[in-house]
Amino acid sequence: MTDTAARRAAEREFTVRERTQLQLTVRRFLRHRLAVASLFVLILVVVFAFVGPLLWRYDYAQFTPDNSVAPSLKHPFGTTEDGKDELALVMRGTQQSVKVAVLTAVAATAIGAVWGAIAGFYRGLVDALLMRFADLVLTLPLLAVAAVLAGNTRGSWWLIAIVIAGLQWAIVSRIVRGVVLSLREKEFIEAARALGASDTRIIFRHLLPNAIGPVIVNATILVAVAILYETALSFLGFGIKAPDTSLGLLVNNARTAVDTRPWLFYFPGLFIIVIALTINFIGDGLRDAFDPRQQRIRQ
Amino acid sequence: MLAYAVRRIAVSIPVLLVSTFVGFVITSLSGDPVKNFATSASPPPTQGAIDAYARRLHWDEPLLERYWIWLTGLFRGDFGPSVNPGRDLGADMWTRFGVTLRLITAAIVLALILAVVVGVISAIRQYSKLDYTTTFLGFLFLAMPAFWLAVLLKEAGIWVNEQAGTTIFYTIGEHSPFLEVDTAWNRFTDTIGHMILPTISLALINFASWSRYQRGSMLEVLNSDYIRLARAKGLRPRTVLIRHALRTALIPLVTISAIDVAQIMGGAVLTETVFQWHGFGEFLVRSINEVDVYGVLAWLLLAGTVVIVFNLVADLLYAVLDPRIRYD
C-alpha cells in the first residue's frame, strides 16, 4: 500500500519534497557562494590556529637561535627580534583572539536576548527602564570604557571577553525587543497563554526561538566586531598581555619596525582582516538565508 | 527651532548626569588607586602616608559621597585630584581635548562627504564596476583594524617623504615642536599638515559602513513614488537627484553618524596612539595606566558631552533635511 503510494508520488510530473525550516535555511545559505567560500576559509583559519600549534615544530613562547629572520622555509612568517617564530606566534594570537571574540558574541547575545525579550514582553515601565539603560550603554565609547575596565583583567582572555560583552549586549537587546514586540501580539502567543503557560515559558519557549534568525545573524557580526575590539584593546596594552599573545599585541609589537621587519606587521594584520572579512560575508549569507524576503541589496 | 534646541539641551543635562554616575561606578570598579599606591611604591609607604593619600583622593568616603564631592567640584572647574600631585587634570586636559576635537570633527566631516559621494554614485550606477569596487572596499575597511590602517598610512607617508626627499606628510605629533618662522599662518598650515594622515585613517574606517547606509537609503528613495512623480513632471535629472532624492536620503546617515560619534571618540584613541599625538587619547591611556580615576572620569565626562552635542546637531539637521519635521 505504502509502496504504491510512493511510486505514484514519484510518477507525478512535479514532485515536491517536504523540507523542514532548517533544511530550507541551509539550502539558501549554500546558494550564497561568497558566504560558503568564506565559511571554508574561516574553518581553515580556525583549524590553523587550534590544530596548527600541535603540529608545528616551534612553540610560541620558545626562543629560537634565529633573530629577526625574514620569512623562509624554516620560518615561513619569519622571526621576531628576540628569535620567536612568527608563525607560532600568529597561531597562538589567532587562537586567543578567536576565543575572546566567540565568547564575547555568545555572552553578549545571551544577555541581550533575555534583556530585550523581557523589555518587549512586559512593555510599560519595565521596558522604559531596561531600554533607557541599554541606550545609555550604547552611548558609551566602547573601546575607552573597555580599556578602563580591562585594567582589572590582567590579560585573562575570558575576563576581556566578558568586559567587551558587557558593553555590546545593548545592540542585541534592541534587535530582540523589536522582534518580540511584534511577536507578542500573534495568535500562537495568545494560545500559549490560554493554555496556562507562564511568562517565563512564553519568553523562553515561544518568543526567543522565533527570534533566532536575527539573533544568529547579529551574533555572527558580533564575532567580527569583537575581534576588532579585542585586537584594539591588546594593541593599546589593555587586552591580552605578554608572555601570552594576541593578534593585536603582535601588531603593536611590530609597529615601530614596519620597514625593517615588515613580516611581523603584515601577517597578524592580514589574519585579523581575513577573519573579520569572512565573518561579515558569512553573516550576510545567513541574513539572506534566514529571511529571504529581506535581501541585503534591495530593488 | 531655538526653543526646541534649548529644550533639548535642558533634557540632555539629566542624561549627562546619569552617564557621569555610570562612568563614576565604572571607574570605581576599574581599580583602586589607594591599593595601587600602597602596593606599588617601594619602600612601602607608612600607614599614615596611605591614609593621607586616601584622604586627598576622597577615597575614605563612601561611593555616593565621593561622587557628590566630585560633581560639586565640577561647578568650580575642579576636575578632582590626580593621583600624581604634580598633575593638574584641569590644566592638562583642555588643550588635549581641543586637539582631539579637531581630529574627530575633521574625520567626521571627511567621512560624511566621502560616504555621500560614494553612496550616491554607487546607488545611481547600481551593479556597475564602481559599485562593486566600493562595495568590496566597504567590506574591506569594515574588517580592517583601525590601528593597522593607521600604521599602514603612517608608513606610506614616511615612504613618500623618503622618495620626495622632503617632508610632505607629517607622521609624528599634532604639530611641530618648533617652527622656524613662527607666524599664525605657518602655525595653521603646520597643524593642518599634521592632521592629514590621522584624519584620513580615522575617516576611512567610518566611511565604509556609512557609504553602505547612504547607498541603501538612496536606492530606496530613488525607487519611491514621489521621485517618479518629480521625473514625470519633467524636472531636470540633476534637480530630482539633489533637491528631491538626496535631501531625504541623507536622514538615515545623519542618524547613524550621530550614533557612531561615541565610537569615533574611542577610535581616536587608537589613531592618536599610532601618530603619537599628545591628545585626549594619550590623556586617557596615561590615566588608566596610573589608575588616575579622576583623569578617566574627566575623559568620560567630555566624551559624553561630545556625544550629546553631536546628537543635538543631528536632531536639528533633521529639521533642515526633512520638510515634514518642524520644531516649534
JSON list of C-alpha atoms in Angstrom, two decimals, chain B residues 96-224:
[
{"chain": "B", "resi": 96, "resn": "ARG", "atom": "CA", "xyz": [44.42, 67.97, 24.68]},
{"chain": "B", "resi": 97, "resn": "PHE", "atom": "CA", "xyz": [40.66, 67.90, 24.32]},
{"chain": "B", "resi": 98, "resn": "GLY", "atom": "CA", "xyz": [40.91, 70.65, 21.70]},
{"chain": "B", "resi": 99, "resn": "VAL", "atom": "CA", "xyz": [43.44, 68.62, 19.75]},
{"chain": "B", "resi": 100, "resn": "THR", "atom": "CA", "xyz": [41.19, 65.55, 19.74]},
{"chain": "B", "resi": 101, "resn": "LEU", "atom": "CA", "xyz": [38.03, 67.51, 18.99]},
{"chain": "B", "resi": 102, "resn": "ARG", "atom": "CA", "xyz": [39.78, 68.95, 15.94]},
{"chain": "B", "resi": 103, "resn": "LEU", "atom": "CA", "xyz": [40.68, 65.45, 14.78]},
{"chain": "B", "resi": 104, "resn": "ILE", "atom": "CA", "xyz": [37.27, 63.85, 15.22]},
{"chain": "B", "resi": 105, "resn": "THR", "atom": "CA", "xyz": [35.39, 66.79, 13.71]},
{"chain": "B", "resi": 106, "resn": "ALA", "atom": "CA", "xyz": [37.61, 66.76, 10.63]},
{"chain": "B", "resi": 107, "resn": "ALA", "atom": "CA", "xyz": [37.34, 62.97, 10.36]},
{"chain": "B", "resi": 108, "resn": "ILE", "atom": "CA", "xyz": [33.55, 63.01, 10.67]},
{"chain": "B", "resi": 109, "resn": "VAL", "atom": "CA", "xyz": [33.19, 65.74, 8.04]},
{"chain": "B", "resi": 110, "resn": "LEU", "atom": "CA", "xyz": [35.54, 63.95, 5.65]},
{"chain": "B", "resi": 111, "resn": "ALA", "atom": "CA", "xyz": [33.85, 60.58, 6.21]},
{"chain": "B", "resi": 112, "resn": "LEU", "atom": "CA", "xyz": [30.40, 62.13, 5.65]},
{"chain": "B", "resi": 113, "resn": "ILE", "atom": "CA", "xyz": [31.42, 63.81, 2.40]},
{"chain": "B", "resi": 114, "resn": "LEU", "atom": "CA", "xyz": [33.06, 60.61, 1.11]},
{"chain": "B", "resi": 115, "resn": "ALA", "atom": "CA", "xyz": [30.11, 58.49, 2.21]},
{"chain": "B", "resi": 116, "resn": "VAL", "atom": "CA", "xyz": [27.56, 60.73, 0.48]},
{"chain": "B", "resi": 117, "resn": "VAL", "atom": "CA", "xyz": [29.53, 60.98, -2.76]},
{"chain": "B", "resi": 118, "resn": "VAL", "atom": "CA", "xyz": [30.34, 57.27, -2.95]},
{"chain": "B", "resi": 119, "resn": "GLY", "atom": "CA", "xyz": [26.93, 56.17, -1.68]},
{"chain": "B", "resi": 120, "resn": "VAL", "atom": "CA", "xyz": [25.03, 58.30, -4.18]},
{"chain": "B", "resi": 121, "resn": "ILE", "atom": "CA", "xyz": [27.20, 57.37, -7.15]},
{"chain": "B", "resi": 122, "resn": "SER", "atom": "CA", "xyz": [27.01, 53.65, -6.40]},
{"chain": "B", "resi": 123, "resn": "ALA", "atom": "CA", "xyz": [23.23, 53.93, -5.97]},
{"chain": "B", "resi": 124, "resn": "ILE", "atom": "CA", "xyz": [22.79, 55.65, -9.33]},
{"chain": "B", "resi": 125, "resn": "ARG", "atom": "CA", "xyz": [25.17, 53.27, -11.04]},
{"chain": "B", "resi": 126, "resn": "GLN", "atom": "CA", "xyz": [23.95, 50.18, -9.25]},
{"chain": "B", "resi": 127, "resn": "TYR", "atom": "CA", "xyz": [25.77, 46.94, -10.16]},
{"chain": "B", "resi": 128, "resn": "SER", "atom": "CA", "xyz": [28.37, 48.86, -12.15]},
{"chain": "B", "resi": 129, "resn": "LYS", "atom": "CA", "xyz": [32.10, 48.23, -11.76]},
{"chain": "B", "resi": 130, "resn": "LEU", "atom": "CA", "xyz": [32.31, 51.25, -9.49]},
{"chain": "B", "resi": 131, "resn": "ASP", "atom": "CA", "xyz": [29.52, 49.91, -7.32]},
{"chain": "B", "resi": 132, "resn": "TYR", "atom": "CA", "xyz": [31.22, 46.55, -6.91]},
{"chain": "B", "resi": 133, "resn": "THR", "atom": "CA", "xyz": [34.57, 48.17, -6.19]},
{"chain": "B", "resi": 134, "resn": "THR", "atom": "CA", "xyz": [33.15, 50.43, -3.49]},
{"chain": "B", "resi": 135, "resn": "THR", "atom": "CA", "xyz": [31.14, 47.56, -2.04]},
{"chain": "B", "resi": 136, "resn": "PHE", "atom": "CA", "xyz": [34.29, 45.49, -1.77]},
{"chain": "B", "resi": 137, "resn": "LEU", "atom": "CA", "xyz": [36.26, 48.41, -0.31]},
{"chain": "B", "resi": 138, "resn": "GLY", "atom": "CA", "xyz": [33.44, 48.95, 2.17]},
{"chain": "B", "resi": 139, "resn": "PHE", "atom": "CA", "xyz": [33.66, 45.38, 3.39]},
{"chain": "B", "resi": 140, "resn": "LEU", "atom": "CA", "xyz": [37.45, 45.59, 3.49]},
{"chain": "B", "resi": 141, "resn": "PHE", "atom": "CA", "xyz": [37.56, 48.75, 5.62]},
{"chain": "B", "resi": 142, "resn": "LEU", "atom": "CA", "xyz": [34.85, 47.31, 7.86]},
{"chain": "B", "resi": 143, "resn": "ALA", "atom": "CA", "xyz": [37.12, 44.32, 8.53]},
{"chain": "B", "resi": 144, "resn": "MET", "atom": "CA", "xyz": [40.28, 46.36, 8.91]},
{"chain": "B", "resi": 145, "resn": "PRO", "atom": "CA", "xyz": [41.55, 47.15, 12.41]},
{"chain": "B", "resi": 146, "resn": "ALA", "atom": "CA", "xyz": [41.74, 50.94, 12.80]},
{"chain": "B", "resi": 147, "resn": "PHE", "atom": "CA", "xyz": [45.22, 50.83, 14.29]},
{"chain": "B", "resi": 148, "resn": "TRP", "atom": "CA", "xyz": [46.54, 48.64, 11.49]},
{"chain": "B", "resi": 149, "resn": "LEU", "atom": "CA", "xyz": [45.26, 51.01, 8.83]},
{"chain": "B", "resi": 150, "resn": "ALA", "atom": "CA", "xyz": [46.75, 53.94, 10.75]},
{"chain": "B", "resi": 151, "resn": "VAL", "atom": "CA", "xyz": [50.18, 52.30, 10.93]},
{"chain": "B", "resi": 152, "resn": "LEU", "atom": "CA", "xyz": [49.91, 51.45, 7.23]},
{"chain": "B", "resi": 153, "resn": "LEU", "atom": "CA", "xyz": [49.12, 55.06, 6.31]},
{"chain": "B", "resi": 154, "resn": "LYS", "atom": "CA", "xyz": [51.90, 56.30, 8.54]},
{"chain": "B", "resi": 155, "resn": "GLU", "atom": "CA", "xyz": [54.39, 54.00, 6.81]},
{"chain": "B", "resi": 156, "resn": "ALA", "atom": "CA", "xyz": [53.10, 55.10, 3.42]},
{"chain": "B", "resi": 157, "resn": "GLY", "atom": "CA", "xyz": [53.59, 58.72, 4.49]},
{"chain": "B", "resi": 158, "resn": "ILE", "atom": "CA", "xyz": [57.17, 58.01, 5.59]},
{"chain": "B", "resi": 159, "resn": "TRP", "atom": "CA", "xyz": [57.83, 56.23, 2.29]},
{"chain": "B", "resi": 160, "resn": "VAL", "atom": "CA", "xyz": [56.52, 59.17, 0.26]},
{"chain": "B", "resi": 161, "resn": "ASN", "atom": "CA", "xyz": [58.68, 61.55, 2.30]},
{"chain": "B", "resi": 162, "resn": "GLU", "atom": "CA", "xyz": [61.76, 59.43, 1.64]},
{"chain": "B", "resi": 163, "resn": "GLN", "atom": "CA", "xyz": [61.03, 59.28, -2.08]},
{"chain": "B", "resi": 164, "resn": "ALA", "atom": "CA", "xyz": [60.45, 63.01, -2.28]},
{"chain": "B", "resi": 165, "resn": "GLY", "atom": "CA", "xyz": [63.43, 63.80, -0.07]},
{"chain": "B", "resi": 166, "resn": "THR", "atom": "CA", "xyz": [61.33, 66.29, 1.85]},
{"chain": "B", "resi": 167, "resn": "THR", "atom": "CA", "xyz": [58.53, 66.22, 4.40]},
{"chain": "B", "resi": 168, "resn": "ILE", "atom": "CA", "xyz": [55.22, 66.06, 2.58]},
{"chain": "B", "resi": 169, "resn": "PHE", "atom": "CA", "xyz": [53.26, 64.17, 5.23]},
{"chain": "B", "resi": 170, "resn": "TYR", "atom": "CA", "xyz": [53.86, 64.72, 8.90]},
{"chain": "B", "resi": 171, "resn": "THR", "atom": "CA", "xyz": [53.70, 61.40, 10.73]},
{"chain": "B", "resi": 172, "resn": "ILE", "atom": "CA", "xyz": [54.51, 62.28, 14.32]},
{"chain": "B", "resi": 173, "resn": "GLY", "atom": "CA", "xyz": [52.76, 64.58, 16.74]},
{"chain": "B", "resi": 174, "resn": "GLU", "atom": "CA", "xyz": [49.87, 67.01, 16.43]},
{"chain": "B", "resi": 175, "resn": "HIS", "atom": "CA", "xyz": [52.15, 69.92, 15.45]},
{"chain": "B", "resi": 176, "resn": "SER", "atom": "CA", "xyz": [55.87, 70.57, 15.03]},
{"chain": "B", "resi": 177, "resn": "PRO", "atom": "CA", "xyz": [57.73, 71.13, 18.30]},
{"chain": "B", "resi": 178, "resn": "PHE", "atom": "CA", "xyz": [59.06, 74.46, 16.99]},
{"chain": "B", "resi": 179, "resn": "LEU", "atom": "CA", "xyz": [58.70, 76.48, 13.81]},
{"chain": "B", "resi": 180, "resn": "GLU", "atom": "CA", "xyz": [61.46, 78.38, 12.06]},
{"chain": "B", "resi": 181, "resn": "VAL", "atom": "CA", "xyz": [59.15, 81.22, 11.14]},
{"chain": "B", "resi": 182, "resn": "ASP", "atom": "CA", "xyz": [56.54, 81.38, 13.86]},
{"chain": "B", "resi": 183, "resn": "THR", "atom": "CA", "xyz": [53.61, 83.20, 12.29]},
{"chain": "B", "resi": 184, "resn": "ALA", "atom": "CA", "xyz": [49.94, 82.45, 12.74]},
{"chain": "B", "resi": 185, "resn": "TRP", "atom": "CA", "xyz": [49.68, 81.27, 9.12]},
{"chain": "B", "resi": 186, "resn": "ASN", "atom": "CA", "xyz": [52.66, 78.92, 9.47]},
{"chain": "B", "resi": 187, "resn": "ARG", "atom": "CA", "xyz": [51.24, 77.50, 12.65]},
{"chain": "B", "resi": 188, "resn": "PHE", "atom": "CA", "xyz": [47.91, 76.94, 10.93]},
{"chain": "B", "resi": 189, "resn": "THR", "atom": "CA", "xyz": [49.39, 75.15, 7.90]},
{"chain": "B", "resi": 190, "resn": "ASP", "atom": "CA", "xyz": [51.65, 73.12, 10.17]},
{"chain": "B", "resi": 191, "resn": "THR", "atom": "CA", "xyz": [48.66, 71.94, 12.19]},
{"chain": "B", "resi": 192, "resn": "ILE", "atom": "CA", "xyz": [46.70, 71.09, 9.04]},
{"chain": "B", "resi": 193, "resn": "GLY", "atom": "CA", "xyz": [49.71, 69.19, 7.68]},
{"chain": "B", "resi": 194, "resn": "HIS", "atom": "CA", "xyz": [49.89, 67.08, 10.81]},
{"chain": "B", "resi": 195, "resn": "MET", "atom": "CA", "xyz": [46.18, 66.37, 10.68]},
{"chain": "B", "resi": 196, "resn": "ILE", "atom": "CA", "xyz": [46.06, 64.93, 7.15]},
{"chain": "B", "resi": 197, "resn": "LEU", "atom": "CA", "xyz": [47.06, 61.31, 7.73]},
{"chain": "B", "resi": 198, "resn": "PRO", "atom": "CA", "xyz": [45.35, 60.78, 11.11]},
{"chain": "B", "resi": 199, "resn": "THR", "atom": "CA", "xyz": [42.13, 62.31, 9.76]},
{"chain": "B", "resi": 200, "resn": "ILE", "atom": "CA", "xyz": [42.17, 60.08, 6.69]},
{"chain": "B", "resi": 201, "resn": "SER", "atom": "CA", "xyz": [42.79, 56.95, 8.74]},
{"chain": "B", "resi": 202, "resn": "LEU", "atom": "CA", "xyz": [40.02, 57.74, 11.22]},
{"chain": "B", "resi": 203, "resn": "ALA", "atom": "CA", "xyz": [37.62, 58.76, 8.42]},
{"chain": "B", "resi": 204, "resn": "LEU", "atom": "CA", "xyz": [38.16, 55.70, 6.21]},
{"chain": "B", "resi": 205, "resn": "ILE", "atom": "CA", "xyz": [37.10, 53.26, 8.91]},
{"chain": "B", "resi": 206, "resn": "ASN", "atom": "CA", "xyz": [33.75, 55.00, 9.40]},
{"chain": "B", "resi": 207, "resn": "PHE", "atom": "CA", "xyz": [33.22, 55.95, 5.79]},
{"chain": "B", "resi": 208, "resn": "ALA", "atom": "CA", "xyz": [32.98, 52.24, 4.93]},
{"chain": "B", "resi": 209, "resn": "SER", "atom": "CA", "xyz": [29.74, 51.49, 6.75]},
{"chain": "B", "resi": 210, "resn": "TRP", "atom": "CA", "xyz": [28.31, 54.98, 6.22]},
{"chain": "B", "resi": 211, "resn": "SER", "atom": "CA", "xyz": [28.57, 54.76, 2.44]},
{"chain": "B", "resi": 212, "resn": "ARG", "atom": "CA", "xyz": [26.64, 51.46, 2.60]},
{"chain": "B", "resi": 213, "resn": "TYR", "atom": "CA", "xyz": [23.85, 53.18, 4.51]},
{"chain": "B", "resi": 214, "resn": "GLN", "atom": "CA", "xyz": [23.86, 56.09, 2.09]},
{"chain": "B", "resi": 215, "resn": "ARG", "atom": "CA", "xyz": [23.69, 53.73, -0.89]},
{"chain": "B", "resi": 216, "resn": "GLY", "atom": "CA", "xyz": [20.81, 51.80, 0.65]},
{"chain": "B", "resi": 217, "resn": "SER", "atom": "CA", "xyz": [18.73, 54.84, 1.55]},
{"chain": "B", "resi": 218, "resn": "MET", "atom": "CA", "xyz": [19.44, 56.48, -1.80]},
{"chain": "B", "resi": 219, "resn": "LEU", "atom": "CA", "xyz": [18.22, 53.36, -3.64]},
{"chain": "B", "resi": 220, "resn": "GLU", "atom": "CA", "xyz": [15.08, 53.30, -1.55]},
{"chain": "B", "resi": 221, "resn": "VAL", "atom": "CA", "xyz": [14.32, 56.96, -2.21]},
{"chain": "B", "resi": 222, "resn": "LEU", "atom": "CA", "xyz": [15.09, 56.73, -5.93]},
{"chain": "B", "resi": 223, "resn": "ASN", "atom": "CA", "xyz": [12.52, 53.97, -6.25]},
{"chain": "B", "resi": 224, "resn": "SER", "atom": "CA", "xyz": [9.81, 55.82, -4.38]}
]
